[in-house]
mmCIF file of C-alpha atoms in Angstrom:
data_model
loop_
_atom_site.group_PDB
_atom_site.id
_atom_site.type_symbol
_atom_site.label_atom_id
_atom_site.label_comp_id
_atom_site.label_asym_id
_atom_site.label_seq_id
_atom_site.Cartn_x
_atom_site.Cartn_y
_atom_site.Cartn_z
ATOM 1 C CA MET D 1 221.698 24.180 113.424
ATOM 2 C CA THR D 2 222.584 26.610 116.242
ATOM 3 C CA PRO D 3 219.928 26.576 118.997
ATOM 4 C CA SER D 4 217.912 29.757 119.285
ATOM 5 C CA LEU D 5 218.937 32.480 121.694
ATOM 6 C CA ARG D 6 216.930 33.800 124.634
ATOM 7 C CA VAL D 7 217.812 37.476 125.043
ATOM 8 C CA LEU D 8 216.542 39.893 127.691
ATOM 9 C CA MET D 9 217.034 43.460 126.442
ATOM 10 C CA VAL D 10 216.940 46.206 129.084
ATOM 11 C CA SER D 11 216.662 49.856 128.095
ATOM 12 C CA ASP D 12 215.870 53.335 129.400
ATOM 13 C CA VAL D 13 213.791 53.989 126.250
ATOM 14 C CA SER D 14 210.753 52.165 124.897
ATOM 15 C CA PRO D 15 210.425 50.939 121.297
ATOM 16 C CA THR D 16 206.675 51.602 121.407
ATOM 17 C CA ARG D 17 207.371 55.274 120.685
ATOM 18 C CA ILE D 18 210.225 55.871 118.214
ATOM 19 C CA LEU D 19 211.571 59.341 119.042
ATOM 20 C CA GLY D 20 215.210 58.932 118.062
ATOM 21 C CA GLY D 21 218.105 56.666 117.248
ATOM 22 C CA ALA D 22 218.176 54.820 120.586
ATOM 23 C CA GLU D 23 214.625 53.544 120.157
ATOM 24 C CA ARG D 24 215.265 52.673 116.506
ATOM 25 C CA VAL D 25 218.408 50.638 117.254
ATOM 26 C CA LEU D 26 216.655 48.765 120.070
ATOM 27 C CA TRP D 27 213.624 47.908 117.956
ATOM 28 C CA GLU D 28 215.465 46.918 114.785
ATOM 29 C CA GLN D 29 217.779 44.603 116.690
ATOM 30 C CA ALA D 30 215.008 43.030 118.769
ATOM 31 C CA SER D 31 212.475 42.547 115.975
ATOM 32 C CA ARG D 32 215.011 41.146 113.509
ATOM 33 C CA LEU D 33 216.397 38.691 116.053
ATOM 34 C CA VAL D 34 212.831 37.432 116.586
ATOM 35 C CA ARG D 35 212.418 36.989 112.825
ATOM 36 C CA ARG D 36 215.528 34.803 112.925
ATOM 37 C CA GLY D 37 213.836 32.491 115.401
ATOM 38 C CA HIS D 38 215.194 33.847 118.680
ATOM 39 C CA ALA D 39 213.211 34.745 121.806
ATOM 40 C CA VAL D 40 213.514 38.402 122.822
ATOM 41 C CA GLN D 41 211.971 40.259 125.756
ATOM 42 C CA ILE D 42 212.398 44.033 126.122
ATOM 43 C CA LEU D 43 212.191 45.665 129.533
ATOM 44 C CA SER D 44 212.137 49.461 129.525
ATOM 45 C CA ARG D 45 210.883 52.571 131.229
ATOM 46 C CA CYS D 46 207.434 53.451 129.982
ATOM 47 C CA PRO D 47 207.318 56.582 127.799
ATOM 48 C CA ALA D 48 206.512 59.836 129.590
ATOM 49 C CA GLY D 49 202.770 60.061 130.105
ATOM 50 C CA GLY D 50 202.321 56.328 129.608
ATOM 51 C CA ALA D 51 201.497 53.593 132.070
ATOM 52 C CA ALA D 52 203.425 50.441 132.910
ATOM 53 C CA ALA D 53 202.236 47.619 130.669
ATOM 54 C CA ALA D 54 203.137 44.223 129.245
ATOM 55 C CA ILE D 55 202.478 43.811 125.523
ATOM 56 C CA GLU D 56 203.690 41.889 122.502
ATOM 57 C CA GLN D 57 204.673 43.637 119.272
ATOM 58 C CA GLN D 58 205.626 41.608 116.171
ATOM 59 C CA GLY D 59 206.644 38.693 118.366
ATOM 60 C CA VAL D 60 208.745 40.808 120.734
ATOM 61 C CA GLY D 61 207.631 40.859 124.355
ATOM 62 C CA ILE D 62 207.708 44.378 125.805
ATOM 63 C CA ARG D 63 207.323 45.067 129.510
ATOM 64 C CA HIS D 64 207.386 48.570 130.985
ATOM 65 C CA PHE D 65 208.157 49.843 134.445
ATOM 66 C CA SER D 66 207.040 53.289 135.581
ATOM 67 C CA PRO D 67 209.639 55.427 137.412
ATOM 68 C CA ASP D 68 208.767 58.126 139.920
ATOM 69 C CA ARG D 69 208.927 61.392 137.943
ATOM 70 C CA ARG D 70 208.129 63.789 140.816
ATOM 71 C CA SER D 71 211.751 64.921 141.170
ATOM 72 C CA LEU D 72 215.081 64.396 139.437
ATOM 73 C CA LEU D 73 216.539 62.286 142.253
ATOM 74 C CA ARG D 74 213.433 60.118 142.535
ATOM 75 C CA PHE D 75 213.391 59.655 138.765
ATOM 76 C CA LEU D 76 217.006 58.483 138.612
ATOM 77 C CA LEU D 77 216.891 56.206 141.655
ATOM 78 C CA SER D 78 213.530 54.664 140.797
ATOM 79 C CA SER D 79 214.754 53.943 137.251
ATOM 80 C CA ILE D 80 217.567 51.853 138.727
ATOM 81 C CA LEU D 81 215.568 50.149 141.473
ATOM 82 C CA GLN D 82 212.544 49.310 139.341
ATOM 83 C CA ALA D 83 214.748 47.914 136.581
ATOM 84 C CA ARG D 84 216.571 45.757 139.140
ATOM 85 C CA ARG D 85 213.326 44.373 140.557
ATOM 86 C CA ALA D 86 211.797 43.780 137.128
ATOM 87 C CA VAL D 87 214.900 42.002 135.812
ATOM 88 C CA ALA D 88 215.023 39.764 138.892
ATOM 89 C CA ARG D 89 211.369 38.871 138.342
ATOM 90 C CA LEU D 90 211.847 38.148 134.630
ATOM 91 C CA LEU D 91 214.917 35.996 135.252
ATOM 92 C CA SER D 92 212.966 33.934 137.761
ATOM 93 C CA GLU D 93 210.055 33.466 135.337
ATOM 94 C CA ALA D 94 211.935 32.353 132.212
ATOM 95 C CA GLY D 95 215.305 31.019 131.187
ATOM 96 C CA TRP D 96 216.833 34.128 129.676
ATOM 97 C CA GLU D 97 220.419 33.375 128.675
ATOM 98 C CA ILE D 98 221.875 36.776 127.778
ATOM 99 C CA LEU D 99 221.398 40.310 129.092
ATOM 100 C CA HIS D 100 221.607 42.977 126.386
ATOM 101 C CA LEU D 101 221.739 46.411 128.022
ATOM 102 C CA TYR D 102 221.235 49.743 126.274
ATOM 103 C CA GLN D 103 221.495 52.639 128.739
ATOM 104 C CA PRO D 104 223.134 53.199 132.135
ATOM 105 C CA PHE D 105 220.249 53.476 134.621
ATOM 106 C CA SER D 106 218.271 50.407 133.644
ATOM 107 C CA GLY D 107 221.540 48.685 132.752
ATOM 108 C CA PHE D 108 222.974 49.317 136.216
ATOM 109 C CA GLY D 109 219.806 47.980 137.814
ATOM 110 C CA ALA D 110 219.846 44.887 135.603
ATOM 111 C CA LEU D 111 223.480 44.048 136.304
ATOM 112 C CA HIS D 112 222.820 44.231 140.066
ATOM 113 C CA ALA D 113 219.642 42.138 139.959
ATOM 114 C CA ARG D 114 219.337 38.780 141.688
ATOM 115 C CA ARG D 115 220.114 35.926 139.274
ATOM 116 C CA ALA D 116 221.962 38.292 136.893
ATOM 117 C CA LYS D 117 225.365 37.342 138.256
ATOM 118 C CA GLY D 118 227.047 34.889 135.921
ATOM 119 C CA LEU D 119 224.832 35.662 132.932
ATOM 120 C CA PRO D 120 226.772 36.853 129.864
ATOM 121 C CA SER D 121 225.974 40.471 129.076
ATOM 122 C CA LEU D 122 226.386 42.877 126.178
ATOM 123 C CA TYR D 123 226.227 46.638 126.795
ATOM 124 C CA THR D 124 225.380 48.814 123.782
ATOM 125 C CA PHE D 125 227.245 52.124 124.122
ATOM 126 C CA LEU D 126 225.612 54.764 121.929
ATOM 127 C CA SER D 127 227.078 57.909 123.507
ATOM 128 C CA PRO D 128 228.821 58.857 126.781
ATOM 129 C CA ALA D 129 226.004 59.450 129.268
ATOM 130 C CA PRO D 130 227.626 62.408 131.121
ATOM 131 C CA LEU D 131 228.402 64.268 127.887
ATOM 132 C CA GLU D 132 224.966 63.467 126.489
ATOM 133 C CA TYR D 133 223.373 64.876 129.647
ATOM 134 C CA LEU D 134 225.460 68.052 129.400
ATOM 135 C CA SER D 135 224.508 68.539 125.747
ATOM 136 C CA ARG D 136 220.809 68.272 126.622
ATOM 137 C CA HIS D 137 220.761 71.099 129.179
ATOM 138 C CA GLY D 138 217.296 72.631 129.182
ATOM 139 C CA MET D 139 215.641 69.922 127.082
ATOM 140 C CA THR D 140 213.511 68.625 129.966
ATOM 141 C CA GLN D 141 212.944 69.324 133.651
ATOM 142 C CA HIS D 142 215.500 66.596 134.400
ATOM 143 C CA HIS D 143 218.369 68.222 132.451
ATOM 144 C CA ARG D 144 219.817 70.832 134.801
ATOM 145 C CA ALA D 145 222.757 73.225 134.865
ATOM 146 C CA GLY D 146 224.791 74.424 137.852
ATOM 147 C CA LEU D 147 225.660 72.295 140.873
ATOM 148 C CA VAL D 148 222.745 69.917 140.333
ATOM 149 C CA GLY D 149 223.782 69.316 136.739
ATOM 150 C CA ARG D 150 227.409 68.662 137.689
ATOM 151 C CA ALA D 151 226.325 66.250 140.410
ATOM 152 C CA VAL D 152 224.157 64.346 137.932
ATOM 153 C CA GLN D 153 227.037 64.181 135.441
ATOM 154 C CA LEU D 154 229.336 62.747 138.114
ATOM 155 C CA MET D 155 226.720 60.169 139.087
ATOM 156 C CA LEU D 156 226.156 59.272 135.426
ATOM 157 C CA ARG D 157 229.869 58.752 134.902
ATOM 158 C CA ARG D 158 230.124 56.406 137.890
ATOM 159 C CA ILE D 159 227.011 54.457 136.946
ATOM 160 C CA GLU D 160 228.015 54.116 133.297
ATOM 161 C CA ARG D 161 231.571 53.130 134.231
ATOM 162 C CA SER D 162 230.204 50.430 136.527
ATOM 163 C CA CYS D 163 228.055 49.065 133.687
ATOM 164 C CA LEU D 164 230.997 49.053 131.297
ATOM 165 C CA LEU D 165 233.256 47.248 133.762
ATOM 166 C CA ARG D 166 230.631 44.630 134.682
ATOM 167 C CA ALA D 167 229.402 43.838 131.159
ATOM 168 C CA THR D 168 231.009 40.872 129.415
ATOM 169 C CA ARG D 169 231.396 42.770 126.145
ATOM 170 C CA ILE D 170 230.612 46.303 124.949
ATOM 171 C CA HIS D 171 228.928 46.942 121.615
ATOM 172 C CA VAL D 172 229.526 50.160 119.649
ATOM 173 C CA LEU D 173 228.146 51.339 116.324
ATOM 174 C CA SER D 174 231.299 53.162 115.212
ATOM 175 C CA ASP D 175 235.059 53.477 115.602
ATOM 176 C CA PHE D 176 234.403 56.942 117.022
ATOM 177 C CA SER D 177 232.453 55.434 119.928
ATOM 178 C CA ALA D 178 235.145 52.808 120.482
ATOM 179 C CA THR D 179 237.701 55.607 120.804
ATOM 180 C CA GLN D 180 235.457 57.391 123.319
ATOM 181 C CA LEU D 181 235.289 54.211 125.403
ATOM 182 C CA ARG D 182 239.058 53.906 125.501
ATOM 183 C CA GLU D 183 239.714 57.600 126.190
ATOM 184 C CA LEU D 184 236.926 58.312 128.702
ATOM 185 C CA TYR D 185 236.740 54.997 130.538
ATOM 186 C CA GLY D 186 239.964 53.148 129.751
ATOM 187 C CA ILE D 187 238.142 50.186 128.194
ATOM 188 C CA SER D 188 240.513 47.822 126.391
ATOM 189 C CA ALA D 189 240.001 47.234 122.673
ATOM 190 C CA GLY D 190 239.622 43.490 123.244
ATOM 191 C CA ARG D 191 236.348 43.995 125.126
ATOM 192 C CA ILE D 192 234.765 46.125 122.393
ATOM 193 C CA VAL D 193 232.767 44.782 119.450
ATOM 194 C CA LYS D 194 231.707 47.024 116.573
ATOM 195 C CA VAL D 195 228.457 46.302 114.757
ATOM 196 C CA PRO D 196 227.166 49.396 112.934
ATOM 197 C CA GLY D 197 223.647 50.714 112.814
ATOM 198 C CA GLY D 198 221.703 50.369 109.612
ATOM 199 C CA ALA D 199 218.746 51.216 107.440
ATOM 200 C CA ASP D 200 215.706 49.156 106.521
ATOM 201 C CA ILE D 201 216.424 48.945 102.808
ATOM 202 C CA GLN D 202 212.891 47.782 102.046
ATOM 203 C CA ARG D 203 211.325 50.852 103.703
ATOM 204 C CA PHE D 204 214.005 53.322 102.679
ATOM 205 C CA GLN D 205 214.617 53.171 98.940
ATOM 206 C CA PRO D 206 214.699 55.635 96.032
ATOM 207 C CA ALA D 207 211.352 56.743 94.626
ATOM 208 C CA PRO D 208 210.633 55.922 90.965
ATOM 209 C CA ASP D 209 209.397 59.503 90.504
ATOM 210 C CA ARG D 210 210.778 62.160 92.861
ATOM 211 C CA GLN D 211 208.543 64.877 91.419
ATOM 212 C CA SER D 212 205.436 62.852 92.187
ATOM 213 C CA VAL D 213 206.552 62.456 95.809
ATOM 214 C CA ARG D 214 207.077 66.205 96.064
ATOM 215 C CA LYS D 215 203.599 66.902 94.740
ATOM 216 C CA ASP D 216 202.091 64.517 97.289
ATOM 217 C CA LEU D 217 203.960 66.310 100.101
ATOM 218 C CA GLY D 218 203.096 69.787 98.837
ATOM 219 C CA LEU D 219 206.727 70.619 98.062
ATOM 220 C CA PRO D 220 208.024 72.707 95.129
ATOM 221 C CA THR D 221 208.798 70.684 92.015
ATOM 222 C CA ASP D 222 210.931 73.336 90.331
ATOM 223 C CA SER D 223 213.378 74.216 93.133
ATOM 224 C CA PRO D 224 216.201 72.365 94.888
ATOM 225 C CA VAL D 225 215.028 70.883 98.199
ATOM 226 C CA LEU D 226 217.333 70.356 101.179
ATOM 227 C CA LEU D 227 216.335 68.251 104.174
ATOM 228 C CA THR D 228 217.542 67.676 107.697
ATOM 229 C CA VAL D 229 215.802 65.580 110.372
ATOM 230 C CA ARG D 230 217.078 66.216 113.879
ATOM 231 C CA ASN D 231 216.059 66.744 117.458
ATOM 232 C CA LEU D 232 215.948 70.533 117.664
ATOM 233 C CA GLU D 233 218.715 70.832 120.260
ATOM 234 C CA ALA D 234 221.897 72.885 120.459
ATOM 235 C CA ARG D 235 224.355 70.079 119.693
ATOM 236 C CA MET D 236 222.676 69.382 116.354
ATOM 237 C CA GLY D 237 224.120 72.567 114.806
ATOM 238 C CA LEU D 238 220.881 73.653 113.147
ATOM 239 C CA ASP D 239 221.610 77.319 113.810
ATOM 240 C CA THR D 240 224.716 76.927 111.633
ATOM 241 C CA LEU D 241 222.648 75.415 108.832
ATOM 242 C CA ILE D 242 220.129 78.273 109.041
ATOM 243 C CA ARG D 243 222.949 80.828 108.802
ATOM 244 C CA ALA D 244 224.362 78.882 105.857
ATOM 245 C CA MET D 245 220.984 79.216 104.148
ATOM 246 C CA ALA D 246 221.208 83.001 104.503
ATOM 247 C CA THR D 247 224.495 82.932 102.572
ATOM 248 C CA LEU D 248 223.260 80.349 100.073
ATOM 249 C CA SER D 249 220.072 82.262 99.254
ATOM 250 C CA GLN D 250 222.139 85.226 98.055
ATOM 251 C CA HIS D 251 223.824 83.096 95.373
ATOM 252 C CA SER D 252 221.221 80.373 94.789
ATOM 253 C CA PRO D 253 217.759 81.859 95.314
ATOM 254 C CA GLY D 254 214.897 79.400 95.325
ATOM 255 C CA VAL D 255 216.568 76.665 97.378
ATOM 256 C CA VAL D 256 214.190 75.350 100.063
ATOM 257 C CA LEU D 257 215.260 73.838 103.396
ATOM 258 C CA LEU D 258 212.981 71.439 105.279
ATOM 259 C CA ILE D 259 213.729 70.944 108.985
ATOM 260 C CA GLY D 260 212.045 67.905 110.504
ATOM 261 C CA GLY D 261 211.949 67.266 114.225
ATOM 262 C CA ALA D 262 210.971 68.845 117.518
ATOM 263 C CA GLY D 263 212.850 70.016 120.582
ATOM 264 C CA SER D 264 213.610 72.741 123.068
ATOM 265 C CA GLN D 265 215.331 74.974 120.491
ATOM 266 C CA GLN D 266 212.412 75.193 118.058
ATOM 267 C CA GLU D 267 211.298 78.720 118.998
ATOM 268 C CA THR D 268 214.896 79.986 118.974
ATOM 269 C CA LEU D 269 215.578 78.473 115.557
ATOM 270 C CA GLU D 270 212.338 79.790 114.088
ATOM 271 C CA SER D 271 213.152 83.282 115.401
ATOM 272 C CA LEU D 272 216.633 83.078 113.857
ATOM 273 C CA SER D 273 215.099 82.088 110.534
ATOM 274 C CA VAL D 274 212.738 85.086 110.612
ATOM 275 C CA SER D 275 215.492 87.509 111.663
ATOM 276 C CA LEU D 276 217.517 86.445 108.608
ATOM 277 C CA GLY D 277 214.530 86.876 106.302
ATOM 278 C CA LEU D 278 214.291 83.147 105.580
ATOM 279 C CA GLN D 279 210.683 82.508 106.586
ATOM 280 C CA GLU D 280 209.791 81.686 102.959
ATOM 281 C CA THR D 281 212.943 79.613 102.458
ATOM 282 C CA ILE D 282 212.931 77.394 105.549
ATOM 283 C CA ARG D 283 210.011 75.193 106.571
ATOM 284 C CA PHE D 284 209.797 73.711 110.064
ATOM 285 C CA LEU D 285 207.900 70.446 109.684
ATOM 286 C CA GLY D 286 207.801 69.384 113.333
ATOM 287 C CA TYR D 287 207.961 65.706 114.215
ATOM 288 C CA ILE D 288 207.741 63.597 111.048
ATOM 289 C CA PRO D 289 205.814 60.347 111.620
ATOM 290 C CA GLU D 290 207.738 57.157 110.890
ATOM 291 C CA THR D 291 205.355 56.320 108.048
ATOM 292 C CA ASP D 292 206.126 59.614 106.264
ATOM 293 C CA LEU D 293 209.878 59.710 106.807
ATOM 294 C CA PRO D 294 210.918 57.717 103.695
ATOM 295 C CA ARG D 295 208.974 60.072 101.419
ATOM 296 C CA TYR D 296 210.761 63.149 102.749
ATOM 297 C CA TYR D 297 214.141 61.495 102.196
ATOM 298 C CA GLN D 298 213.039 60.563 98.667
ATOM 299 C CA ALA D 299 211.852 64.093 97.892
ATOM 300 C CA ALA D 300 215.086 65.853 98.843
ATOM 301 C CA ASP D 301 217.976 66.648 96.506
ATOM 302 C CA LEU D 302 220.369 66.720 99.448
ATOM 303 C CA PHE D 303 220.284 65.801 103.147
ATOM 304 C CA VAL D 304 222.408 68.011 105.423
ATOM 305 C CA LEU D 305 223.811 66.844 108.772
ATOM 306 C CA PRO D 306 225.228 69.923 110.583
ATOM 307 C CA THR D 307 226.005 68.175 113.898
ATOM 308 C CA ARG D 308 228.204 70.091 116.320
ATOM 309 C CA GLU D 309 229.114 67.245 118.712
ATOM 310 C CA LEU D 310 228.391 63.637 119.815
ATOM 311 C CA GLU D 311 227.361 62.000 116.536
ATOM 312 C CA GLY D 312 227.829 58.403 117.682
ATOM 313 C CA PHE D 313 226.576 56.977 114.400
ATOM 314 C CA GLY D 314 223.803 58.779 112.492
ATOM 315 C CA LEU D 315 220.874 56.585 111.471
ATOM 316 C CA THR D 316 219.360 59.456 109.487
ATOM 317 C CA THR D 317 222.528 59.504 107.391
ATOM 318 C CA VAL D 318 222.212 55.903 106.235
ATOM 319 C CA GLU D 319 218.419 56.158 105.857
ATOM 320 C CA ALA D 320 218.786 59.156 103.539
ATOM 321 C CA LEU D 321 221.525 57.389 101.564
ATOM 322 C CA ALA D 322 219.329 54.290 101.255
ATOM 323 C CA CYS D 323 216.738 56.523 99.571
ATOM 324 C CA GLY D 324 219.380 57.627 97.074
ATOM 325 C CA THR D 325 219.797 61.072 98.609
ATOM 326 C CA PRO D 326 223.373 62.364 99.078
ATOM 327 C CA VAL D 327 224.285 63.457 102.612
ATOM 328 C CA LEU D 328 226.537 66.417 103.334
ATOM 329 C CA GLY D 329 227.845 66.279 106.898
ATOM 330 C CA THR D 330 230.222 67.929 109.316
ATOM 331 C CA ALA D 331 233.405 66.058 110.214
ATOM 332 C CA VAL D 332 231.989 65.227 113.639
ATOM 333 C CA GLY D 333 231.834 61.864 115.373
ATOM 334 C CA ALA D 334 231.117 58.885 113.142
ATOM 335 C CA THR D 335 229.881 60.876 110.133
ATOM 336 C CA PRO D 336 233.221 60.693 108.253
ATOM 337 C CA GLU D 337 233.291 56.905 108.777
ATOM 338 C CA ILE D 338 230.043 56.607 106.848
ATOM 339 C CA LEU D 339 230.587 59.233 104.149
ATOM 340 C CA LEU D 340 234.284 58.965 103.261
ATOM 341 C CA GLY D 341 233.731 55.481 101.855
ATOM 342 C CA LEU D 342 231.205 56.981 99.453
ATOM 343 C CA ASP D 343 232.736 60.331 98.446
ATOM 344 C CA ALA D 344 235.155 62.547 100.382
ATOM 345 C CA SER D 345 233.451 65.696 99.079
ATOM 346 C CA LEU D 346 230.433 64.894 101.278
ATOM 347 C CA VAL D 347 232.402 65.681 104.459
ATOM 348 C CA LEU D 348 232.589 69.424 105.155
ATOM 349 C CA ARG D 349 236.065 70.960 105.421
ATOM 350 C CA ASP D 350 234.877 72.870 108.497
ATOM 351 C CA GLY D 351 231.626 73.492 110.331
ATOM 352 C CA SER D 352 231.224 77.186 109.523
ATOM 353 C CA PRO D 353 228.095 78.568 107.803
ATOM 354 C CA GLU D 354 230.270 79.746 104.908
ATOM 355 C CA ALA D 355 231.822 76.312 104.296
ATOM 356 C CA MET D 356 228.413 74.676 104.561
ATOM 357 C CA ALA D 357 226.818 77.104 102.099
ATOM 358 C CA GLU D 358 229.668 76.669 99.616
ATOM 359 C CA ALA D 359 229.531 72.863 99.753
ATOM 360 C CA ILE D 360 225.750 72.848 99.264
ATOM 361 C CA ARG D 361 226.000 75.277 96.343
ATOM 362 C CA ARG D 362 228.785 73.292 94.680
ATOM 363 C CA LEU D 363 226.943 69.981 94.899
ATOM 364 C CA LEU D 364 223.608 71.399 93.718
ATOM 365 C CA GLU D 365 225.308 73.112 90.767
ATOM 366 C CA ALA D 366 227.132 69.905 89.783
ATOM 367 C CA ILE D 367 223.841 68.011 89.759
ATOM 368 C CA GLY D 368 222.105 70.822 87.880
ATOM 369 C CA ARG D 369 224.758 71.011 85.137
ATOM 370 C CA ASP D 370 224.649 67.300 84.338
ATOM 371 C CA PRO D 371 221.187 65.685 84.136
ATOM 372 C CA SER D 372 222.741 62.240 84.628
ATOM 373 C CA ALA D 373 224.635 63.268 87.780
ATOM 374 C CA SER D 374 221.553 63.000 89.972
ATOM 375 C CA LEU D 375 220.969 59.409 88.861
ATOM 376 C CA ARG D 376 224.618 58.487 89.450
ATOM 377 C CA TRP D 377 224.473 59.927 92.961
ATOM 378 C CA ARG D 378 221.273 58.063 93.734
ATOM 379 C CA GLN D 379 222.731 54.772 92.563
ATOM 380 C CA ALA D 380 226.021 55.264 94.425
ATOM 381 C CA CYS D 381 224.285 56.212 97.683
ATOM 382 C CA ARG D 382 221.986 53.212 97.478
ATOM 383 C CA ARG D 383 224.831 50.776 96.733
ATOM 384 C CA HIS D 384 226.840 52.128 99.662
ATOM 385 C CA VAL D 385 224.066 51.306 102.129
ATOM 386 C CA GLU D 386 223.251 47.942 100.558
ATOM 387 C CA SER D 387 226.922 46.973 100.878
ATOM 388 C CA HIS D 388 227.603 48.224 104.402
ATOM 389 C CA TYR D 389 224.514 49.304 106.348
ATOM 390 C CA ALA D 390 221.524 47.063 105.633
ATOM 391 C CA TRP D 391 219.887 46.181 108.953
ATOM 392 C CA ASP D 392 219.598 42.480 108.123
ATOM 393 C CA ALA D 393 223.356 42.183 107.624
ATOM 394 C CA CYS D 394 224.068 44.225 110.757
ATOM 395 C CA VAL D 395 221.756 42.071 112.889
ATOM 396 C CA SER D 396 223.341 38.941 111.426
ATOM 397 C CA ARG D 397 226.650 40.144 112.864
ATOM 398 C CA LEU D 398 224.979 40.960 116.189
ATOM 399 C CA GLU D 399 223.480 37.464 116.221
ATOM 400 C CA ALA D 400 226.969 35.987 115.854
ATOM 401 C CA VAL D 401 228.217 38.121 118.739
ATOM 402 C CA LEU D 402 225.363 36.982 120.994
ATOM 403 C CA GLN D 403 225.884 33.342 120.050
ATOM 404 C CA ASP D 404 229.556 33.642 120.867
ATOM 405 C CA LEU D 405 228.721 35.260 124.207
ATOM 406 C CA ARG D 406 226.546 32.290 125.071
ATOM 407 C CA SER D 407 229.175 29.755 124.088
ATOM 408 C CA ALA D 408 231.610 28.369 126.619
ATOM 409 C CA GLU D 409 234.617 29.276 124.495
ATOM 410 C CA GLY D 410 233.819 32.934 123.763
ATOM 411 C CA ARG D 411 236.704 33.372 121.325
ATOM 412 C CA TRP D 412 237.229 36.959 120.160
ATOM 413 C CA ILE D 413 239.449 38.653 117.629
ATOM 414 C CA ALA D 414 240.763 42.182 117.707
ATOM 415 C CA ASP D 415 239.357 43.556 114.431
ATOM 416 C CA GLY D 416 236.010 44.674 115.776
ATOM 417 C CA GLY D 417 235.675 41.887 118.319
ATOM 418 C CA LEU D 418 233.742 39.580 115.998
ATOM 419 C CA PRO D 419 233.857 35.850 116.724
ATOM 420 C CA ARG D 420 236.234 33.608 114.807
#
């Protein structure tokens, strides 16, 4: 039997508050490794408004550090320095064998900590930090435009590049992200390992009675229901989806769109909806609690992913599919990798409102004409996730990568970097 691993995970985000894909990936990987008998400690920045703490959650140790948020420069520098100090302290307290790093600031601090030199390390690359920063302009007080924004982007590029060059191996969730690594940072394919994200197929599964779920949620039972769950930010393309609904409502009245999530663009998107006369057609749900998310996926006839840029994987895509709900997505980032293996018609021919409206109408009409089509879609979507994107299988592959990192031999193969 292979001895258990001792993994120190270091992240800029905390799993105690799941706000997006980064937190979800971190938590699913950490908690499932613990269930497999490994020791895992997470070190992260505390969530905004929270205090530094040390807790245990489902067997995973979680320790927070609290950066100085009084200015952008203090926030960035203190994130690095506090992570470095905390990692040095943790490495002196316990025999952690592997560093698993998730974002550039805490990752940079960890890789420069005392005792970190010589430890094998895995860096999870979810999205290029400079491009992610640019796409989030205006989201928070720390996301700036102008000279300050350009300076931060340059610093992010240098910090992330340093992390990528120092890490033993780099983990990506998609071929799209692997291509970004090669093109933006010149990382060789032999240093990259692909292990996709996944869905919890016990939590996310088709409902026995979709109509009953809709009644419980206060949704119409006699109209098609579309769903999207996104951070309400410009790169998510939600304005395109709203404009598509204006076209769709002319040909298919009665279709309802649910938009879950919060963000800096909420007021703008709501105003756009009203200006197009869609206030009765589109419902803004706000942040959907984790406990309620499966039911919204189950209730929808179709999930729409209108992303404009930087879709490094798309956990909502596989979660919706796990619930038996087809996903219609733009040909952006990793979305085609997930959907083309299921049905090519689920990838939009272009990202225009007109193409989106036409694809939605065509799929809803096909389901409406054939009562058995909905069941076939549900079964096909579910099988696709069970075969390729179940979290347990994904973490099993990650476990093999970490075990190989720890080994003296560290043999790697080119097709995804998985161990022999």
